[in-house]
PDB file of C-alpha atoms in Angstrom:
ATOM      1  CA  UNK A 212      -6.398  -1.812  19.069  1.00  0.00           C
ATOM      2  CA  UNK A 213      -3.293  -2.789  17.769  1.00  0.00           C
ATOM      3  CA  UNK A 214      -3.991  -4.123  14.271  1.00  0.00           C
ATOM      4  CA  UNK A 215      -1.218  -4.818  12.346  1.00  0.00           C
ATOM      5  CA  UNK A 216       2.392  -4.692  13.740  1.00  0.00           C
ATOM      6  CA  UNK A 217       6.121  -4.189  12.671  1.00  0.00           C
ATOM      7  CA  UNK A 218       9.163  -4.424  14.088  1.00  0.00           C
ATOM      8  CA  UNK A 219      11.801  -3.187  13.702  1.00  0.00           C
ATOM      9  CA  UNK A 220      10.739  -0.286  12.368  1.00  0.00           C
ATOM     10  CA  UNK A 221      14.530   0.933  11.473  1.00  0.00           C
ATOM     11  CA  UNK A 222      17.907  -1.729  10.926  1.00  0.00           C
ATOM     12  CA  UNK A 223      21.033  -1.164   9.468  1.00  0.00           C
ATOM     13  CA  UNK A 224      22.692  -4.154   7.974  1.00  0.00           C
ATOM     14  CA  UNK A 225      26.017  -5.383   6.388  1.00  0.00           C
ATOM     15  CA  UNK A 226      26.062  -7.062   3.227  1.00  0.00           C
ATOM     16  CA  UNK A 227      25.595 -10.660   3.742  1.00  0.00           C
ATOM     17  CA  UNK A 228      23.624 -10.336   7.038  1.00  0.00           C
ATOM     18  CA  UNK A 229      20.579 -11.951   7.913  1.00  0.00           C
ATOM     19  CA  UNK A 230      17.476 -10.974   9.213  1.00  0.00           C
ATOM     20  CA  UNK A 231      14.168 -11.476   9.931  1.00  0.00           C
ATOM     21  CA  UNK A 232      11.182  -8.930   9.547  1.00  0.00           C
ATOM     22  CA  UNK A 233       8.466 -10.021  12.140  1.00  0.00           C
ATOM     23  CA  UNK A 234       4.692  -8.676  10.860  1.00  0.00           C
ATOM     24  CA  UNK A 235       1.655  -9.878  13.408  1.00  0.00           C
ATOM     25  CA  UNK A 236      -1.950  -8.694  13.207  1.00  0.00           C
ATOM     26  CA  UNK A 237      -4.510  -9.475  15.736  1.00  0.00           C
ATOM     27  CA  UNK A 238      -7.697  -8.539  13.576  1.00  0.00           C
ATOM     28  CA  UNK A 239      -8.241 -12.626  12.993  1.00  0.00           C
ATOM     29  CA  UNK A 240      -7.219 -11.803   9.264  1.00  0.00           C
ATOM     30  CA  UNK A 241      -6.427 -14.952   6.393  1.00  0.00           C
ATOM     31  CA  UNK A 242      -4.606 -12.923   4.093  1.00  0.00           C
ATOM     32  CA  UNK A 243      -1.229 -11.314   4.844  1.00  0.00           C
ATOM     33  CA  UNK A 244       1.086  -9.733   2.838  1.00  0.00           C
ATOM     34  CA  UNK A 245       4.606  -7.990   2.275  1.00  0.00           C
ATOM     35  CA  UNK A 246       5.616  -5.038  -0.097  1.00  0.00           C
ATOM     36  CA  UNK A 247       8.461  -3.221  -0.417  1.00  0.00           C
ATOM     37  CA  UNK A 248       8.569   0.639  -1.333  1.00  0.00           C
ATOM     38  CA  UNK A 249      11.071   2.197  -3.515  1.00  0.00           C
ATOM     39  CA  UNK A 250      11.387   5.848  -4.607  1.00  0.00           C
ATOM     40  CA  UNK A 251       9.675   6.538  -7.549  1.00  0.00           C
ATOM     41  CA  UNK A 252       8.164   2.784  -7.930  1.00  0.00           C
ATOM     42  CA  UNK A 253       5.309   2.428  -5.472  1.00  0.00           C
ATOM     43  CA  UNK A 254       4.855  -0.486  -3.131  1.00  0.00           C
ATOM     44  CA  UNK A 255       5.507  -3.691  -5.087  1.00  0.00           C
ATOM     45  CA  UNK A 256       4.607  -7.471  -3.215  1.00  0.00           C
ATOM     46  CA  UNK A 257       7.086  -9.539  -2.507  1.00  0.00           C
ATOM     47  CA  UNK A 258       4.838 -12.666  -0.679  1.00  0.00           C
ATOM     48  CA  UNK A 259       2.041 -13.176   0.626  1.00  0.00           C
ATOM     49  CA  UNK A 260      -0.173 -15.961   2.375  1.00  0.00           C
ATOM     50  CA  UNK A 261      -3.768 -16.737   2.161  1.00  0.00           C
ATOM     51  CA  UNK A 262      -3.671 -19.222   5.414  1.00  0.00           C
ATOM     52  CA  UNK A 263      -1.410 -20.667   8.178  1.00  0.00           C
ATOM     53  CA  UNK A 264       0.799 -22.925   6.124  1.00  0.00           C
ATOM     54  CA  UNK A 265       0.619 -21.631   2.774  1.00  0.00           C
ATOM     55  CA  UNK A 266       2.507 -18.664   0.977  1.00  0.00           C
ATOM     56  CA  UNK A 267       3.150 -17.546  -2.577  1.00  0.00           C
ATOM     57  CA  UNK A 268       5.469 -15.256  -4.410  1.00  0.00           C
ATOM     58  CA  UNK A 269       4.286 -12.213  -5.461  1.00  0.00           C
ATOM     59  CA  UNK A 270       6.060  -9.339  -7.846  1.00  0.00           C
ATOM     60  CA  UNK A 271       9.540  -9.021  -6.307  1.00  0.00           C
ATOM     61  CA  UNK A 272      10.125 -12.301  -4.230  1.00  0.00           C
ATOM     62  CA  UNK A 273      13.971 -12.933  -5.225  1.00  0.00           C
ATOM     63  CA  UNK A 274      16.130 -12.712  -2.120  1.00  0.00           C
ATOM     64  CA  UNK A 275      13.238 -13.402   0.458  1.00  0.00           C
ATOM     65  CA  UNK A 276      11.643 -16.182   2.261  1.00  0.00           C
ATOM     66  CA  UNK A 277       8.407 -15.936   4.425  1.00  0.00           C
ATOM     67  CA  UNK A 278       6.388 -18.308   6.310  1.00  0.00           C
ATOM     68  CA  UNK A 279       2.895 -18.677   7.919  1.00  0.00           C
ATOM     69  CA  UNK A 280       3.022 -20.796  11.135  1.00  0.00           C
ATOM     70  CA  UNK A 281      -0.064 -19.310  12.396  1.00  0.00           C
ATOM     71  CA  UNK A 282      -2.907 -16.865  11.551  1.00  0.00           C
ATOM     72  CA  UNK A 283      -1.330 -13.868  13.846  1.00  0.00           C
ATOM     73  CA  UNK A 284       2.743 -14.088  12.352  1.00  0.00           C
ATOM     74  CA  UNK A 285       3.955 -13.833   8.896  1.00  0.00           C
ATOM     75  CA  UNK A 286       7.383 -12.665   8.932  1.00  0.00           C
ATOM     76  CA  UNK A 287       9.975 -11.742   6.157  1.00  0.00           C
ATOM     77  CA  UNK A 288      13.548 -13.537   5.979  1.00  0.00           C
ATOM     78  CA  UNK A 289      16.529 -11.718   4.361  1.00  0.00           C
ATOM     79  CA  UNK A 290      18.849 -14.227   4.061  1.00  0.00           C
ATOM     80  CA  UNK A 291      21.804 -12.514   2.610  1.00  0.00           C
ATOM     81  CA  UNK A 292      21.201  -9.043   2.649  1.00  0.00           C
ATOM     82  CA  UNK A 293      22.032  -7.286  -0.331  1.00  0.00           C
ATOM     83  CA  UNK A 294      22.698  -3.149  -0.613  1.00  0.00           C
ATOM     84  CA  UNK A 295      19.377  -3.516  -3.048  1.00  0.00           C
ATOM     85  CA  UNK A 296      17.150  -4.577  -0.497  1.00  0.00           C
ATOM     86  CA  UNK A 297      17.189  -1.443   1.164  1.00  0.00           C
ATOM     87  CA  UNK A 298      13.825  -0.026   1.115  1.00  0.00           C
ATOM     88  CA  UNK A 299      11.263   0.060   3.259  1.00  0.00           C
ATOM     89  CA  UNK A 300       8.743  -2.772   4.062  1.00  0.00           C
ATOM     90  CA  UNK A 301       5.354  -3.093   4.380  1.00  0.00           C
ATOM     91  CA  UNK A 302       3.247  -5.610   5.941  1.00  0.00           C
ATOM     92  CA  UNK A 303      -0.549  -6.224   5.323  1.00  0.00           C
ATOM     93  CA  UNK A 304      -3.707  -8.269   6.694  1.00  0.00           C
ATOM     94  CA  UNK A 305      -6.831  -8.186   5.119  1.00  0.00           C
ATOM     95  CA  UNK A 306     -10.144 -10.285   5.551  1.00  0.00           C
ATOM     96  CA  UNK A 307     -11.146 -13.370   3.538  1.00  0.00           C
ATOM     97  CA  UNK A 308     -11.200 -13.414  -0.362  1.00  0.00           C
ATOM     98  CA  UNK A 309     -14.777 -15.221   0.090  1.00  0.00           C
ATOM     99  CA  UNK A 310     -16.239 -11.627   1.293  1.00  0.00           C
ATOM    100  CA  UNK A 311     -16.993  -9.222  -1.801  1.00  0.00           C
ATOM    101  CA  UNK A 312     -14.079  -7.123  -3.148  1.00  0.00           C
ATOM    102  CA  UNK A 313     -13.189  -4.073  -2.031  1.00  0.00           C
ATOM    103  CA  UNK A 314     -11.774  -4.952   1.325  1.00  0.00           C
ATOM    104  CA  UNK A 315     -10.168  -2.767   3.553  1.00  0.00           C
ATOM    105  CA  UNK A 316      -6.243  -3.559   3.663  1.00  0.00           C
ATOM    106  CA  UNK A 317      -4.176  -2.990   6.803  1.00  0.00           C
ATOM    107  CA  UNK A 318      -1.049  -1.328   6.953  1.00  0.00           C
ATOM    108  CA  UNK A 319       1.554  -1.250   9.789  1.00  0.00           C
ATOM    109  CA  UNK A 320       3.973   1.655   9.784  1.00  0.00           C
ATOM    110  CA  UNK A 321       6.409   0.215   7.984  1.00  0.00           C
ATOM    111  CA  UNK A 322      10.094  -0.874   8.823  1.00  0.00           C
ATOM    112  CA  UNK A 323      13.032   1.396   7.019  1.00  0.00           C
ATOM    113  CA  UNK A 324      16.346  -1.133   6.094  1.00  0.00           C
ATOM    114  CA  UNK A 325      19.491   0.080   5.501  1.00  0.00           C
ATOM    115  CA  UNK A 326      21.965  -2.338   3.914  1.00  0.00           C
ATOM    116  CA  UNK A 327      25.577  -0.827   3.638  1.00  0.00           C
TER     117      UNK A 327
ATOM    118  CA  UNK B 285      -1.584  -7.622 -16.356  1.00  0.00           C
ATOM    119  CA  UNK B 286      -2.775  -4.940 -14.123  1.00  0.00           C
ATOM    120  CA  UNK B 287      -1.589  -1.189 -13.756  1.00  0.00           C
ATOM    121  CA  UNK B 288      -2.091   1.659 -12.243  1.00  0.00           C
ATOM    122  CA  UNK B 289      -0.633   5.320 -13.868  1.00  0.00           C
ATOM    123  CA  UNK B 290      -0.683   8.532 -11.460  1.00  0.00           C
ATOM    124  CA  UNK B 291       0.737  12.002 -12.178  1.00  0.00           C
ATOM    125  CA  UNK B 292       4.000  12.758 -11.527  1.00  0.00           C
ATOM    126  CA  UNK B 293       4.867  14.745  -8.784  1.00  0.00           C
ATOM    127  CA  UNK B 294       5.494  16.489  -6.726  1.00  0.00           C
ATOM    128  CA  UNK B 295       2.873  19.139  -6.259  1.00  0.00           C
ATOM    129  CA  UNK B 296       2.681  21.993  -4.568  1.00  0.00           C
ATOM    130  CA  UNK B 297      -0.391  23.903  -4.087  1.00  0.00           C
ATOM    131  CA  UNK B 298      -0.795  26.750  -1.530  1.00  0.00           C
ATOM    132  CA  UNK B 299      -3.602  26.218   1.464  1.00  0.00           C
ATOM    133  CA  UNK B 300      -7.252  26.336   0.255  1.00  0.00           C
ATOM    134  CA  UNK B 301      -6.027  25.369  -3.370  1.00  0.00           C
ATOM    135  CA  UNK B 302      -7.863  23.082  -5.129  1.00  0.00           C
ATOM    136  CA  UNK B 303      -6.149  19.283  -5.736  1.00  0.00           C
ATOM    137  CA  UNK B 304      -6.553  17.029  -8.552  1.00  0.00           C
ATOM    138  CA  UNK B 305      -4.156  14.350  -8.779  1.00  0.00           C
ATOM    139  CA  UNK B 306      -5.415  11.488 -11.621  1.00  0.00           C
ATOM    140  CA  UNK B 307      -5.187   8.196 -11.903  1.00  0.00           C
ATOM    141  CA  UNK B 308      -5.816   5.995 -14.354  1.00  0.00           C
ATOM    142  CA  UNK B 309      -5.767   2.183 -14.320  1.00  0.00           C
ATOM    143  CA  UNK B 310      -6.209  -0.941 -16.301  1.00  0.00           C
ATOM    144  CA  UNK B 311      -7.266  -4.007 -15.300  1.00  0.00           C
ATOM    145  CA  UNK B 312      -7.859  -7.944 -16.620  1.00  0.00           C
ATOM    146  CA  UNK B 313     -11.043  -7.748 -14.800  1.00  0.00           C
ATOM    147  CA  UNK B 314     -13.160  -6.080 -12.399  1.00  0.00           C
ATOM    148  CA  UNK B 315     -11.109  -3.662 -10.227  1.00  0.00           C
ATOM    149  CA  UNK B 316     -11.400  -2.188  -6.570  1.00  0.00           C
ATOM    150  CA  UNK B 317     -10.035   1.185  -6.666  1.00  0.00           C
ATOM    151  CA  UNK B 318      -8.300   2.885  -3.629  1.00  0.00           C
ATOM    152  CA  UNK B 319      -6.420   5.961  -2.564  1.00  0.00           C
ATOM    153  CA  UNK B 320      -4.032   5.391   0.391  1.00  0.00           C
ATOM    154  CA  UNK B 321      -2.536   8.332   1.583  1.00  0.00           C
ATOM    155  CA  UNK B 322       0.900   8.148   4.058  1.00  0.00           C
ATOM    156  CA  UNK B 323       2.275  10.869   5.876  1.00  0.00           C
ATOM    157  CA  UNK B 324       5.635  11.472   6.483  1.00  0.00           C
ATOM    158  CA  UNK B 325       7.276   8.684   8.532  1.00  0.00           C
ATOM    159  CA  UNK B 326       4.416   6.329   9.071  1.00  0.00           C
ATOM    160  CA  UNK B 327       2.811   3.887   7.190  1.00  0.00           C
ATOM    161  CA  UNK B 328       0.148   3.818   4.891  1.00  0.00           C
ATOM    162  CA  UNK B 329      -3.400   4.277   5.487  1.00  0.00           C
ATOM    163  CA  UNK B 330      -6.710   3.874   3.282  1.00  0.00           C
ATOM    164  CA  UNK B 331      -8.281   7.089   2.340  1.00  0.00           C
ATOM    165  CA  UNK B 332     -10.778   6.366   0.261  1.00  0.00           C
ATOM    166  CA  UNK B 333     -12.422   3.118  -2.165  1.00  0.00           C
ATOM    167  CA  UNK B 334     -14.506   2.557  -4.534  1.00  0.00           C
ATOM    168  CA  UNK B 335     -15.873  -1.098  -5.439  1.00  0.00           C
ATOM    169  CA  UNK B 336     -17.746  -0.171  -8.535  1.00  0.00           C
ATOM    170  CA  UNK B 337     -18.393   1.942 -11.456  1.00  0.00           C
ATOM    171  CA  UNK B 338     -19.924   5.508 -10.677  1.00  0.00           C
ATOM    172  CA  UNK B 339     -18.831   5.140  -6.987  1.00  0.00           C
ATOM    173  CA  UNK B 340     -17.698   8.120  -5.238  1.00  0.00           C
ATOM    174  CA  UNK B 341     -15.306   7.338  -2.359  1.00  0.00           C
ATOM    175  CA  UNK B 342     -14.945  10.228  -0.158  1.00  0.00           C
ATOM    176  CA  UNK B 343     -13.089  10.903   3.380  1.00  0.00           C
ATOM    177  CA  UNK B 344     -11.860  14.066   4.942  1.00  0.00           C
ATOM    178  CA  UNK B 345     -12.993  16.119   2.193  1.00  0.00           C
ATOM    179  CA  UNK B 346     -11.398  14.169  -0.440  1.00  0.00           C
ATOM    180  CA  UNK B 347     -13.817  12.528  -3.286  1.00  0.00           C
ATOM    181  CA  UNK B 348     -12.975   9.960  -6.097  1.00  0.00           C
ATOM    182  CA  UNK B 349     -15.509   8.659  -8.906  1.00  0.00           C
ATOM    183  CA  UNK B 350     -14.788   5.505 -10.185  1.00  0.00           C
ATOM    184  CA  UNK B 351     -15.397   5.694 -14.151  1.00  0.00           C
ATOM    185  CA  UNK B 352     -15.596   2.865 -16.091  1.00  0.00           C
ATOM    186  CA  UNK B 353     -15.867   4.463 -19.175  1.00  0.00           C
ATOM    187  CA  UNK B 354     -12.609   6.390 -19.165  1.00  0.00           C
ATOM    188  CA  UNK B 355     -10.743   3.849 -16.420  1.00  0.00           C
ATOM    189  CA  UNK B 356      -9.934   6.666 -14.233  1.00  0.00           C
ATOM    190  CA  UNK B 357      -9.884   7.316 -10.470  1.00  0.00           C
ATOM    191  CA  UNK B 358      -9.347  10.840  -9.721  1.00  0.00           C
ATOM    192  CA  UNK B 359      -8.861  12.443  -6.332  1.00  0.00           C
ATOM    193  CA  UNK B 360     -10.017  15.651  -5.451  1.00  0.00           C
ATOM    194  CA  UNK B 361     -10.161  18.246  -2.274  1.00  0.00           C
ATOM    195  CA  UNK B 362     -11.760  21.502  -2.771  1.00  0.00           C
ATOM    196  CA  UNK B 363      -9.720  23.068  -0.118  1.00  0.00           C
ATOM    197  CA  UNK B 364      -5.814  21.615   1.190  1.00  0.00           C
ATOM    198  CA  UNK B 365      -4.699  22.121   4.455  1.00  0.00           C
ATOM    199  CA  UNK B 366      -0.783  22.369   5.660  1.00  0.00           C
ATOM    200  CA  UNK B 367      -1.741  18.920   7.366  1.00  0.00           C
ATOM    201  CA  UNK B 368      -2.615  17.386   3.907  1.00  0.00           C
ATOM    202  CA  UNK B 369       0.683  17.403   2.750  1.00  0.00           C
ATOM    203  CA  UNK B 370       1.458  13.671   1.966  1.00  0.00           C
ATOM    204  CA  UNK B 371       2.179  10.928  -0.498  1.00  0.00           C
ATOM    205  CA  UNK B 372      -1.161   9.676  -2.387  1.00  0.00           C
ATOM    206  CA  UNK B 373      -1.087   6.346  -3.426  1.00  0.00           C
ATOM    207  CA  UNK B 374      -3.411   5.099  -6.050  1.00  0.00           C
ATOM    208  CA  UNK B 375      -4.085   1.186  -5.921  1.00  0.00           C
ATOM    209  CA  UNK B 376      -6.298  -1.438  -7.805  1.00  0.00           C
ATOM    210  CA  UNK B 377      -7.308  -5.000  -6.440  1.00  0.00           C
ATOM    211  CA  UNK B 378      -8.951  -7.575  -8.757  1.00  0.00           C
ATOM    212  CA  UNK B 379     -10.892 -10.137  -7.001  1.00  0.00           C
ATOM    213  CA  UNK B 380      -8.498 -10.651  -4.326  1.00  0.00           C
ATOM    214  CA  UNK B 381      -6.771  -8.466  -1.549  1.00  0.00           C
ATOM    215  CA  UNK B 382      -3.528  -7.933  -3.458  1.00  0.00           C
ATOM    216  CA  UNK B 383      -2.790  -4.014  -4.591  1.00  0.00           C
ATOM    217  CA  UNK B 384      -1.330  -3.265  -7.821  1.00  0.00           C
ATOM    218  CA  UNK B 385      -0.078   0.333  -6.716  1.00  0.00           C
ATOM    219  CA  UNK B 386       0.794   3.684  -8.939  1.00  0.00           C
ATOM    220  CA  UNK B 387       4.237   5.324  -8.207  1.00  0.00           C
ATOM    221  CA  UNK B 388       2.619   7.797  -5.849  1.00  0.00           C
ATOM    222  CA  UNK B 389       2.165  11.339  -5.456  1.00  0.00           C
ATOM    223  CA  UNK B 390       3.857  13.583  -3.245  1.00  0.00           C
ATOM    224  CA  UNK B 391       1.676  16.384  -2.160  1.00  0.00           C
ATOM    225  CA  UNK B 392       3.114  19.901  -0.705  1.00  0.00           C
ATOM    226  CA  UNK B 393       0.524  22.181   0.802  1.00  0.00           C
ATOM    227  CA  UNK B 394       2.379  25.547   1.797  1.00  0.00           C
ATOM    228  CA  UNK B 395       0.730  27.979   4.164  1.00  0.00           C
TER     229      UNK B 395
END
């Protein structure tokens, strides 16, 4: 019953670091996604992927890369952290787009970075 | 675009009060409406959703009606508990699985 998860959920990193965000769900889900969540913005989407091998951008995608290898893995690159990436990040699975609207969205519990 | 407007919080209400936080959306389309809620220090998790107009979502004693006519989403609880105390996310989704989230609510329920 694991559904979707994070890790790490907490990192500190220096300015300039990399780092990779690993998201897997095992709930056979197409779509996966990442948002970030700032204080008093919500949770805005930074990619997402509707398939192994294919991503998009989605609001905020400056500063990140993602890929989608397989169905289970979609995880988030930082490739030169910056002290405005720190937030905390959200990855999500859902079911096909084909099925009507309204589908439930998965969470996992999030992963809290620090970038000093 | 898409958007999603939620009152400002936070909120405090005393145990048994009664909640209304609104939200109000628009859309270039047909919208799903949701309410995830997310306690402190874990993720988030879907409360309630409603997939068309005059649609009540409800879950652990929390209701929404989805109306059309005024674009609004409003959650309600006739009685908070300690253990509601929260963040309540509003959220939209137009024909795909991608939320357009409000800023969020923070809820404080004090004994």
């Amino acid at each position: 019953n694991a559904g979707v998860t994070q890790t790490p959920k907490f990192q500190v990193l220096k300015t300039g670091q990399s780092m990779t965000l690993q998201c897997a769900q095992d709930m056979n889900h197409e779509y996966m996604s990442w948002y970030r969540q700032d204080p008093g913005m919500g949770l805005r989407l930074i990619h997402y992927s509707v398939g192994a091998g294919i991503t998009d951008q989605g609001e905020v995608p400056n500063g990140y890369n993602v890929s989608r290898s397989t169905t289970e893995d979609f995880p988030l690159r930082l490739l030169s952290a910056a002290p405005s990436q720190t937030s905390v990040y959200f990855c999500a699975s859902s079911y096909s787009q084909a099925v009507p609207s309204g589908n439930t969205i998965y969470f996992g519990e999030g992963s809290w970075l620090t970038v000093v | 675009g898409n958007s999603v407007t939620q009152m400002e919080g936070p909120v405090t209400l005393s145990e048994e009060a009664f909640l209304t936080i609104n939200c109000t959306y628009t859309a270039t389309g047909y919208p799903s409406l949701f309410w995830y809620v997310q306690y402190p220090g874990e993720g988030l998790q879907l409360l309630l959703k409603a997939t068309k107009a005059d649609d009540k979502g409800s879950n652990k004693g929390f209701e929404a009606t989805y109306r059309k006519e005024t674009t609004s989403f409003h959650l309600e609880k006739g009685s908070v508990q300690v253990s509601d105390s929260a963040v309540y996310f509003c959220a939209l989704s137009v024909g795909s699985y991608q939320l357009t989230f409000g800023k969020g609510t923070k809820l404080s329920v004090i004994p």
